[in-house]
PDB file of N, CA and C in Angstrom:
ATOM      1  N   ARG A1384      -5.021 -22.361   2.853  1.00  0.00           N
ATOM      2  CA  ARG A1384      -3.834 -22.317   3.758  1.00  0.00           C
ATOM      3  C   ARG A1384      -3.770 -21.436   4.355  1.00  0.00           C
ATOM      4  N   ILE A1385      -3.423 -21.624   5.781  1.00  0.00           N
ATOM      5  CA  ILE A1385      -2.479 -20.630   6.768  1.00  0.00           C
ATOM      6  C   ILE A1385      -1.341 -20.809   6.412  1.00  0.00           C
ATOM      7  N   ARG A1386      -1.443 -19.370   6.636  1.00  0.00           N
ATOM      8  CA  ARG A1386       0.349 -18.170   6.334  1.00  0.00           C
ATOM      9  C   ARG A1386       0.430 -18.385   7.335  1.00  0.00           C
ATOM     10  N   LYS A1387       2.033 -19.285   7.525  1.00  0.00           N
ATOM     11  CA  LYS A1387       3.294 -19.043   9.011  1.00  0.00           C
ATOM     12  C   LYS A1387       3.446 -17.840   8.873  1.00  0.00           C
ATOM     13  N   ASN A1388       4.310 -17.246   7.479  1.00  0.00           N
ATOM     14  CA  ASN A1388       5.418 -16.295   7.767  1.00  0.00           C
ATOM     15  C   ASN A1388       4.028 -15.301   6.130  1.00  0.00           C
ATOM     16  N   LEU A1389       4.485 -14.218   6.773  1.00  0.00           N
ATOM     17  CA  LEU A1389       3.752 -13.351   5.272  1.00  0.00           C
ATOM     18  C   LEU A1389       5.105 -11.833   5.124  1.00  0.00           C
ATOM     19  N   LYS A1390       5.655 -12.544   4.135  1.00  0.00           N
ATOM     20  CA  LYS A1390       6.484 -11.364   3.491  1.00  0.00           C
ATOM     21  C   LYS A1390       6.285 -10.559   2.840  1.00  0.00           C
ATOM     22  N   CYS A1391       5.406  -9.999   1.583  1.00  0.00           N
ATOM     23  CA  CYS A1391       4.987  -9.486   0.781  1.00  0.00           C
ATOM     24  C   CYS A1391       3.212  -9.214   1.345  1.00  0.00           C
ATOM     25  N   ILE A1392       2.344  -7.855   0.526  1.00  0.00           N
ATOM     26  CA  ILE A1392       1.326  -7.726   0.687  1.00  0.00           C
ATOM     27  C   ILE A1392       1.542  -6.993  -0.381  1.00  0.00           C
ATOM     28  N   LEU A1393       0.206  -6.957  -1.412  1.00  0.00           N
ATOM     29  CA  LEU A1393      -0.455  -6.507  -2.615  1.00  0.00           C
ATOM     30  C   LEU A1393      -2.093  -5.211  -1.824  1.00  0.00           C
ATOM     31  N   PHE A1394      -1.774  -4.069  -1.791  1.00  0.00           N
ATOM     32  CA  PHE A1394      -3.171  -3.810  -1.839  1.00  0.00           C
ATOM     33  C   PHE A1394      -3.590  -3.232  -3.301  1.00  0.00           C
ATOM     34  N   LEU A1395      -4.100  -3.534  -3.674  1.00  0.00           N
ATOM     35  CA  LEU A1395      -5.038  -3.255  -4.970  1.00  0.00           C
ATOM     36  C   LEU A1395      -6.296  -2.182  -5.595  1.00  0.00           C
ATOM     37  N   GLY A1396      -5.916  -2.248  -5.978  1.00  0.00           N
ATOM     38  CA  GLY A1396      -7.813  -0.884  -6.563  1.00  0.00           C
ATOM     39  C   GLY A1396      -7.623   0.459  -6.979  1.00  0.00           C
ATOM     40  N   GLY A1397      -8.682   0.252  -8.085  1.00  0.00           N
ATOM     41  CA  GLY A1397      -8.270   1.729  -8.804  1.00  0.00           C
ATOM     42  C   GLY A1397      -9.639   1.931  -9.618  1.00  0.00           C
ATOM     43  N   SER A1398     -10.740   1.660  -9.250  1.00  0.00           N
ATOM     44  CA  SER A1398     -11.621   1.288  -9.121  1.00  0.00           C
ATOM     45  C   SER A1398     -12.638   2.458  -8.118  1.00  0.00           C
ATOM     46  N   LEU A1399     -14.155   1.963  -7.875  1.00  0.00           N
ATOM     47  CA  LEU A1399     -14.625   2.748  -6.390  1.00  0.00           C
ATOM     48  C   LEU A1399     -14.890   2.475  -5.003  1.00  0.00           C
ATOM     49  N   GLY A1400     -14.031   1.374  -4.986  1.00  0.00           N
ATOM     50  CA  GLY A1400     -13.850   1.190  -3.213  1.00  0.00           C
ATOM     51  C   GLY A1400     -11.987   0.996  -3.662  1.00  0.00           C
ATOM     52  N   ALA A1401     -11.888   2.209  -4.635  1.00  0.00           N
ATOM     53  CA  ALA A1401      -9.834   2.096  -4.349  1.00  0.00           C
ATOM     54  C   ALA A1401      -9.939   3.187  -2.754  1.00  0.00           C
ATOM     55  N   VAL A1402     -10.208   4.082  -2.746  1.00  0.00           N
ATOM     56  CA  VAL A1402      -9.845   4.866  -1.570  1.00  0.00           C
ATOM     57  C   VAL A1402     -10.309   4.649  -0.366  1.00  0.00           C
ATOM     58  N   SER A1403     -11.488   3.209  -0.188  1.00  0.00           N
ATOM     59  CA  SER A1403     -10.960   2.545   1.015  1.00  0.00           C
ATOM     60  C   SER A1403      -9.694   1.807   0.814  1.00  0.00           C
ATOM     61  N   ILE A1404      -9.394   1.266  -0.138  1.00  0.00           N
ATOM     62  CA  ILE A1404      -8.203   0.207  -0.368  1.00  0.00           C
ATOM     63  C   ILE A1404      -7.194   1.172   0.365  1.00  0.00           C
ATOM     64  N   ASN A1405      -7.005   2.650  -0.775  1.00  0.00           N
ATOM     65  CA  ASN A1405      -5.769   2.809  -0.359  1.00  0.00           C
ATOM     66  C   ASN A1405      -6.006   3.322   1.076  1.00  0.00           C
ATOM     67  N   GLU A1406      -7.264   4.231   2.468  1.00  0.00           N
ATOM     68  CA  GLU A1406      -7.200   4.468   3.972  1.00  0.00           C
ATOM     69  C   GLU A1406      -7.080   2.844   4.287  1.00  0.00           C
ATOM     70  N   LEU A1407      -7.131   2.100   4.229  1.00  0.00           N
ATOM     71  CA  LEU A1407      -6.618   1.054   5.085  1.00  0.00           C
ATOM     72  C   LEU A1407      -5.280   0.539   4.579  1.00  0.00           C
ATOM     73  N   ALA A1408      -4.508   0.734   3.868  1.00  0.00           N
ATOM     74  CA  ALA A1408      -3.500   0.336   3.335  1.00  0.00           C
ATOM     75  C   ALA A1408      -2.235   1.680   3.973  1.00  0.00           C
ATOM     76  N   PHE A1409      -2.789   2.521   4.107  1.00  0.00           N
ATOM     77  CA  PHE A1409      -2.430   4.045   5.060  1.00  0.00           C
ATOM     78  C   PHE A1409      -2.339   3.499   6.364  1.00  0.00           C
ATOM     79  N   ALA A1410      -3.328   3.440   6.736  1.00  0.00           N
ATOM     80  CA  ALA A1410      -3.338   2.578   8.203  1.00  0.00           C
ATOM     81  C   ALA A1410      -2.670   1.763   8.477  1.00  0.00           C
ATOM     82  N   LEU A1411      -2.404   0.757   7.693  1.00  0.00           N
ATOM     83  CA  LEU A1411      -1.498  -0.012   8.654  1.00  0.00           C
ATOM     84  C   LEU A1411      -0.115  -0.438   7.836  1.00  0.00           C
ATOM     85  N   SER A1412      -0.084   0.194   6.718  1.00  0.00           N
ATOM     86  CA  SER A1412       1.612   0.756   6.125  1.00  0.00           C
ATOM     87  C   SER A1412       2.797   0.823   7.746  1.00  0.00           C
ATOM     88  N   LYS A1413       2.426   1.302   8.242  1.00  0.00           N
ATOM     89  CA  LYS A1413       3.846   1.449   9.764  1.00  0.00           C
ATOM     90  C   LYS A1413       3.710  -0.025   9.692  1.00  0.00           C
ATOM     91  N   ASP A1414       2.378  -0.419  10.949  1.00  0.00           N
ATOM     92  CA  ASP A1414       3.193  -1.371  10.981  1.00  0.00           C
ATOM     93  C   ASP A1414       3.104  -2.761  10.600  1.00  0.00           C
ATOM     94  N   LEU A1415       2.739  -3.396   9.386  1.00  0.00           N
ATOM     95  CA  LEU A1415       3.477  -3.919   8.192  1.00  0.00           C
ATOM     96  C   LEU A1415       4.792  -4.038   8.438  1.00  0.00           C
ATOM     97  N   LEU A1416       5.169  -2.407   7.968  1.00  0.00           N
ATOM     98  CA  LEU A1416       6.561  -2.783   7.077  1.00  0.00           C
ATOM     99  C   LEU A1416       7.430  -2.507   8.776  1.00  0.00           C
ATOM    100  N   LYS A1417       6.802  -2.147  10.194  1.00  0.00           N
ATOM    101  CA  LYS A1417       7.319  -2.739  11.591  1.00  0.00           C
ATOM    102  C   LYS A1417       7.862  -4.701  11.395  1.00  0.00           C
ATOM    103  N   LYS A1418       7.439  -5.350  11.146  1.00  0.00           N
ATOM    104  CA  LYS A1418       6.703  -6.768  11.054  1.00  0.00           C
ATOM    105  C   LYS A1418       7.846  -7.256  10.224  1.00  0.00           C
ATOM    106  N   GLY A1419       8.379  -6.086   8.991  1.00  0.00           N
ATOM    107  CA  GLY A1419       9.506  -6.408   7.536  1.00  0.00           C
ATOM    108  C   GLY A1419       8.291  -7.286   6.804  1.00  0.00           C
ATOM    109  N   ILE A1420       7.509  -6.785   6.656  1.00  0.00           N
ATOM    110  CA  ILE A1420       6.732  -6.879   5.719  1.00  0.00           C
ATOM    111  C   ILE A1420       6.799  -6.451   4.462  1.00  0.00           C
ATOM    112  N   LYS A1421       6.609  -6.664   3.209  1.00  0.00           N
ATOM    113  CA  LYS A1421       6.712  -5.149   2.367  1.00  0.00           C
ATOM    114  C   LYS A1421       5.987  -5.309   1.776  1.00  0.00           C
ATOM    115  N   ILE A1422       5.199  -4.248   0.749  1.00  0.00           N
ATOM    116  CA  ILE A1422       3.965  -3.751   0.922  1.00  0.00           C
ATOM    117  C   ILE A1422       3.923  -2.972  -1.131  1.00  0.00           C
ATOM    118  N   ILE A1423       3.153  -3.853  -2.038  1.00  0.00           N
ATOM    119  CA  ILE A1423       2.871  -3.181  -2.819  1.00  0.00           C
ATOM    120  C   ILE A1423       1.353  -2.506  -3.059  1.00  0.00           C
ATOM    121  N   HIS A1424       1.945  -1.162  -3.367  1.00  0.00           N
ATOM    122  CA  HIS A1424       0.414  -0.527  -2.872  1.00  0.00           C
ATOM    123  C   HIS A1424       0.103  -0.161  -4.949  1.00  0.00           C
ATOM    124  N   ILE A1425      -1.393  -0.980  -5.933  1.00  0.00           N
ATOM    125  CA  ILE A1425      -1.487  -0.138  -6.828  1.00  0.00           C
ATOM    126  C   ILE A1425      -2.296   0.434  -6.739  1.00  0.00           C
ATOM    127  N   THR A1426      -2.689   2.060  -6.570  1.00  0.00           N
ATOM    128  CA  THR A1426      -3.916   2.742  -6.807  1.00  0.00           C
ATOM    129  C   THR A1426      -4.159   3.415  -7.986  1.00  0.00           C
ATOM    130  N   GLY A1427      -5.842   3.863  -8.417  1.00  0.00           N
ATOM    131  CA  GLY A1427      -5.973   4.462  -9.505  1.00  0.00           C
ATOM    132  C   GLY A1427      -5.298   5.810 -10.103  1.00  0.00           C
ATOM    133  N   GLU A1428      -4.705   5.767 -11.357  1.00  0.00           N
ATOM    134  CA  GLU A1428      -4.167   7.216 -11.943  1.00  0.00           C
ATOM    135  C   GLU A1428      -5.492   8.695 -10.796  1.00  0.00           C
ATOM    136  N   ARG A1429      -5.699   8.253 -10.145  1.00  0.00           N
ATOM    137  CA  ARG A1429      -6.062   9.366  -9.133  1.00  0.00           C
ATOM    138  C   ARG A1429      -6.440   9.435  -7.637  1.00  0.00           C
ATOM    139  N   ASN A1430      -5.899   8.567  -7.181  1.00  0.00           N
ATOM    140  CA  ASN A1430      -5.335   8.609  -5.918  1.00  0.00           C
ATOM    141  C   ASN A1430      -3.410   8.501  -6.308  1.00  0.00           C
ATOM    142  N   TYR A1431      -2.993   8.413  -7.418  1.00  0.00           N
ATOM    143  CA  TYR A1431      -1.344   7.553  -7.437  1.00  0.00           C
ATOM    144  C   TYR A1431      -0.404   8.701  -6.352  1.00  0.00           C
ATOM    145  N   GLN A1432      -0.485  10.142  -7.159  1.00  0.00           N
ATOM    146  CA  GLN A1432       0.329  11.043  -6.243  1.00  0.00           C
ATOM    147  C   GLN A1432      -0.478  11.071  -4.554  1.00  0.00           C
ATOM    148  N   GLN A1433      -1.236  11.182  -4.240  1.00  0.00           N
ATOM    149  CA  GLN A1433      -2.288  10.811  -3.339  1.00  0.00           C
ATOM    150  C   GLN A1433      -0.816  10.391  -2.107  1.00  0.00           C
ATOM    151  N   ALA A1434      -0.983   8.910  -2.917  1.00  0.00           N
ATOM    152  CA  ALA A1434      -0.330   7.554  -2.324  1.00  0.00           C
ATOM    153  C   ALA A1434       1.086   7.964  -2.183  1.00  0.00           C
ATOM    154  N   ILE A1435       1.734   8.633  -3.122  1.00  0.00           N
ATOM    155  CA  ILE A1435       3.279   9.237  -3.460  1.00  0.00           C
ATOM    156  C   ILE A1435       3.357  10.231  -1.813  1.00  0.00           C
ATOM    157  N   SER A1436       3.193  10.890  -2.443  1.00  0.00           N
ATOM    158  CA  SER A1436       3.012  11.726  -1.763  1.00  0.00           C
ATOM    159  C   SER A1436       2.303  11.078   0.345  1.00  0.00           C
ATOM    160  N   PHE A1437       1.748  10.352   1.065  1.00  0.00           N
ATOM    161  CA  PHE A1437       1.418   9.796   1.651  1.00  0.00           C
ATOM    162  C   PHE A1437       3.038   9.202   2.330  1.00  0.00           C
ATOM    163  N   TYR A1438       3.210   8.340   1.130  1.00  0.00           N
ATOM    164  CA  TYR A1438       4.883   7.998   1.850  1.00  0.00           C
ATOM    165  C   TYR A1438       5.464   8.251   2.269  1.00  0.00           C
ATOM    166  N   LYS A1439       5.870   8.655   1.301  1.00  0.00           N
ATOM    167  CA  LYS A1439       7.468   9.745   1.446  1.00  0.00           C
ATOM    168  C   LYS A1439       7.230  10.986   2.964  1.00  0.00           C
ATOM    169  N   LYS A1440       5.771  11.466   2.706  1.00  0.00           N
ATOM    170  CA  LYS A1440       5.888  12.080   3.850  1.00  0.00           C
ATOM    171  C   LYS A1440       6.253  10.943   5.284  1.00  0.00           C
ATOM    172  N   GLU A1441       5.361  10.265   5.530  1.00  0.00           N
ATOM    173  CA  GLU A1441       5.818   9.261   6.538  1.00  0.00           C
ATOM    174  C   GLU A1441       7.297   8.366   7.178  1.00  0.00           C
ATOM    175  N   ASN A1442       7.617   8.171   5.476  1.00  0.00           N
ATOM    176  CA  ASN A1442       8.822   8.161   5.367  1.00  0.00           C
ATOM    177  C   ASN A1442       8.980   6.599   5.685  1.00  0.00           C
ATOM    178  N   LEU A1443       7.968   6.001   4.302  1.00  0.00           N
ATOM    179  CA  LEU A1443       7.652   4.777   4.371  1.00  0.00           C
ATOM    180  C   LEU A1443       8.743   3.941   3.054  1.00  0.00           C
ATOM    181  N   HIS A1444       8.818   2.838   2.791  1.00  0.00           N
ATOM    182  CA  HIS A1444       9.328   2.671   2.090  1.00  0.00           C
ATOM    183  C   HIS A1444       8.492   1.963   1.182  1.00  0.00           C
ATOM    184  N   VAL A1445       7.435   1.698   0.046  1.00  0.00           N
ATOM    185  CA  VAL A1445       6.714   1.782  -0.224  1.00  0.00           C
ATOM    186  C   VAL A1445       6.616   1.415  -2.002  1.00  0.00           C
ATOM    187  N   GLU A1446       6.822   0.394  -2.351  1.00  0.00           N
ATOM    188  CA  GLU A1446       6.402  -0.167  -4.027  1.00  0.00           C
ATOM    189  C   GLU A1446       4.878   0.541  -3.962  1.00  0.00           C
ATOM    190  N   VAL A1447       4.543   1.433  -5.131  1.00  0.00           N
ATOM    191  CA  VAL A1447       3.581   2.797  -5.898  1.00  0.00           C
ATOM    192  C   VAL A1447       3.784   2.267  -6.466  1.00  0.00           C
ATOM    193  N   LYS A1448       2.425   1.683  -7.790  1.00  0.00           N
ATOM    194  CA  LYS A1448       2.299   1.858  -8.737  1.00  0.00           C
ATOM    195  C   LYS A1448       1.403   2.228  -9.575  1.00  0.00           C
ATOM    196  N   SER A1449       0.443   3.218 -10.146  1.00  0.00           N
ATOM    197  CA  SER A1449      -0.335   3.539 -11.080  1.00  0.00           C
ATOM    198  C   SER A1449      -1.315   2.228 -11.683  1.00  0.00           C
ATOM    199  N   PHE A1450      -2.386   2.152 -11.603  1.00  0.00           N
ATOM    200  CA  PHE A1450      -2.913   0.772 -12.517  1.00  0.00           C
ATOM    201  C   PHE A1450      -3.534   1.333 -12.937  1.00  0.00           C
ATOM    202  N   ASP A1451      -2.985   1.163 -13.968  1.00  0.00           N
ATOM    203  CA  ASP A1451      -3.096   0.853 -15.674  1.00  0.00           C
ATOM    204  C   ASP A1451      -4.305  -0.233 -16.433  1.00  0.00           C
TER     205      ASP A1451
END
């Protein structure tokens, strides 16, 4: 189905492809938030602090969780 209205996006990565997923999330986050799209970013424990630091430094309100 084609969505006409996107309200939330989930970035999920905690394994070998996680770095690429994180980089994509960081690159798109400002534009997504400007469009009113909520972001949930679940990342591996190794990259959790990096994600928290990035969003805090950029003053972006993103829900970040560590993948267990």
